[in-house]
Amino acid sequence: MDVFMKLLQGEGVRDRKSKEQLLKFPDIKKLAEKFNSLWNNKLKLDGLDQNKSRFENKLVGLIVKLRRHVDVHQLDDDLQQYAPVGAEKMYVLTNDENGGQEILTRQVLTKWCTAAVKKTANRNPSVATRAMAAFCLPKHRAAMSHYLSGKWYRGDLDQCSPTDKALAEEVLQDFKDPNLVIYRPDYMDNEDHDPE
């Protein structure tokens, strides 16, 4: 608790290296590193971003957004002992005995973890299979071969609309067609199917 409240008081520092001179919060970054090591490394919570720097940057943004500068005399008695010496105000997330650690944990677990689980649940391989079947139709094969080659010809540049968008619109019509037949070999449905 002592480390949490001390690091939460960190002021922003101007980043002289960037053109915009954005504010950086080194103390809150340390706090985010501690929470990352707790949640991702020790507790191994599912759904959290495994990329360390990306997760910590999101967490720094959340902490900065949630913290409030409050008069020390209005705070809970348990929190007043963490106020810097001689300071009239201090940063807290909430005015309770743990200074807002609970609300921070709740925000991360409810929003970020459930969003990650929903994202993986919404990935549907049959949509990708259907899209590939539409792209590989005989009437689109030559156009797809030309598009994947990456070469542009004078005829492509003379068109009034981009040819890649026109191809995508044509394929989209076939993709939405309910009569689209997708070839699927029988052995793909076997339990012991191992793609080679």
mmCIF file of C-alpha atoms in Angstrom, residues 67-136:
data_model
loop_
_atom_site.group_PDB
_atom_site.id
_atom_site.type_symbol
_atom_site.label_atom_id
_atom_site.label_comp_id
_atom_site.label_asym_id
_atom_site.label_seq_id
_atom_site.Cartn_x
_atom_site.Cartn_y
_atom_site.Cartn_z
ATOM 1 C CA ARG A 67 -6.638 9.416 -10.373
ATOM 2 C CA ARG A 68 -7.992 12.561 -8.724
ATOM 3 C CA HIS A 69 -6.217 15.389 -6.914
ATOM 4 C CA VAL A 70 -8.042 15.619 -3.566
ATOM 5 C CA ASP A 71 -7.627 17.757 -0.467
ATOM 6 C CA VAL A 72 -5.813 15.721 2.202
ATOM 7 C CA HIS A 73 -8.297 16.690 4.934
ATOM 8 C CA GLN A 74 -11.195 15.203 2.970
ATOM 9 C CA LEU A 75 -9.526 11.809 2.641
ATOM 10 C CA ASP A 76 -10.082 8.675 4.677
ATOM 11 C CA ASP A 77 -7.971 8.532 7.858
ATOM 12 C CA ASP A 78 -6.057 5.526 6.517
ATOM 13 C CA LEU A 79 -4.968 7.472 3.437
ATOM 14 C CA GLN A 80 -3.889 10.676 5.164
ATOM 15 C CA GLN A 81 -0.716 9.053 6.463
ATOM 16 C CA TYR A 82 0.533 8.639 2.867
ATOM 17 C CA ALA A 83 0.285 12.344 2.028
ATOM 18 C CA PRO A 84 3.621 13.979 1.177
ATOM 19 C CA VAL A 85 4.957 16.126 4.024
ATOM 20 C CA GLY A 86 3.458 19.607 3.948
ATOM 21 C CA ALA A 87 1.177 18.835 0.982
ATOM 22 C CA GLU A 88 -2.393 20.069 1.023
ATOM 23 C CA LYS A 89 -3.531 17.777 -1.805
ATOM 24 C CA MET A 90 -2.640 14.307 -3.004
ATOM 25 C CA TYR A 91 -3.619 11.911 -5.774
ATOM 26 C CA VAL A 92 -5.955 8.974 -5.083
ATOM 27 C CA LEU A 93 -8.077 6.747 -7.264
ATOM 28 C CA THR A 94 -10.910 6.487 -4.729
ATOM 29 C CA ASN A 95 -11.400 7.690 -1.161
ATOM 30 C CA ASP A 96 -11.357 4.327 0.625
ATOM 31 C CA GLU A 97 -8.908 2.441 2.796
ATOM 32 C CA ASN A 98 -6.961 0.953 -0.132
ATOM 33 C CA GLY A 99 -6.720 4.147 -2.190
ATOM 34 C CA GLY A 100 -8.412 2.695 -5.253
ATOM 35 C CA GLN A 101 -6.455 -0.498 -5.890
ATOM 36 C CA GLU A 102 -9.736 -2.415 -5.895
ATOM 37 C CA ILE A 103 -11.375 -0.235 -8.546
ATOM 38 C CA LEU A 104 -8.261 -0.399 -10.716
ATOM 39 C CA THR A 105 -8.212 -4.187 -10.497
ATOM 40 C CA ARG A 106 -11.934 -4.381 -11.199
ATOM 41 C CA GLN A 107 -11.628 -2.118 -14.253
ATOM 42 C CA VAL A 108 -8.794 -4.147 -15.724
ATOM 43 C CA LEU A 109 -10.341 -7.546 -15.047
ATOM 44 C CA THR A 110 -13.869 -6.726 -16.170
ATOM 45 C CA LYS A 111 -13.113 -4.642 -19.249
ATOM 46 C CA TRP A 112 -9.805 -5.899 -20.606
ATOM 47 C CA CYS A 113 -10.085 -9.596 -19.762
ATOM 48 C CA THR A 114 -13.662 -9.973 -20.980
ATOM 49 C CA ALA A 115 -12.888 -7.975 -24.133
ATOM 50 C CA ALA A 116 -10.013 -10.335 -24.942
ATOM 51 C CA VAL A 117 -12.191 -13.398 -24.362
ATOM 52 C CA LYS A 118 -14.935 -11.940 -26.599
ATOM 53 C CA LYS A 119 -12.380 -11.164 -29.283
ATOM 54 C CA THR A 120 -11.159 -14.756 -29.420
ATOM 55 C CA ALA A 121 -14.729 -16.076 -29.292
ATOM 56 C CA ASN A 122 -15.742 -13.874 -32.247
ATOM 57 C CA ARG A 123 -12.982 -15.177 -34.484
ATOM 58 C CA ASN A 124 -14.767 -17.476 -36.844
ATOM 59 C CA PRO A 125 -12.603 -19.593 -39.159
ATOM 60 C CA SER A 126 -15.575 -20.356 -41.392
ATOM 61 C CA VAL A 127 -15.745 -16.676 -42.456
ATOM 62 C CA ALA A 128 -12.103 -16.787 -43.554
ATOM 63 C CA THR A 129 -12.730 -20.053 -45.394
ATOM 64 C CA ARG A 130 -15.730 -18.526 -47.149
ATOM 65 C CA ALA A 131 -13.703 -15.432 -48.125
ATOM 66 C CA MET A 132 -10.900 -17.567 -49.565
ATOM 67 C CA ALA A 133 -13.444 -19.650 -51.493
ATOM 68 C CA ALA A 134 -14.865 -16.444 -53.001
ATOM 69 C CA PHE A 135 -11.390 -15.197 -53.941
ATOM 70 C CA CYS A 136 -10.486 -18.524 -55.553
#
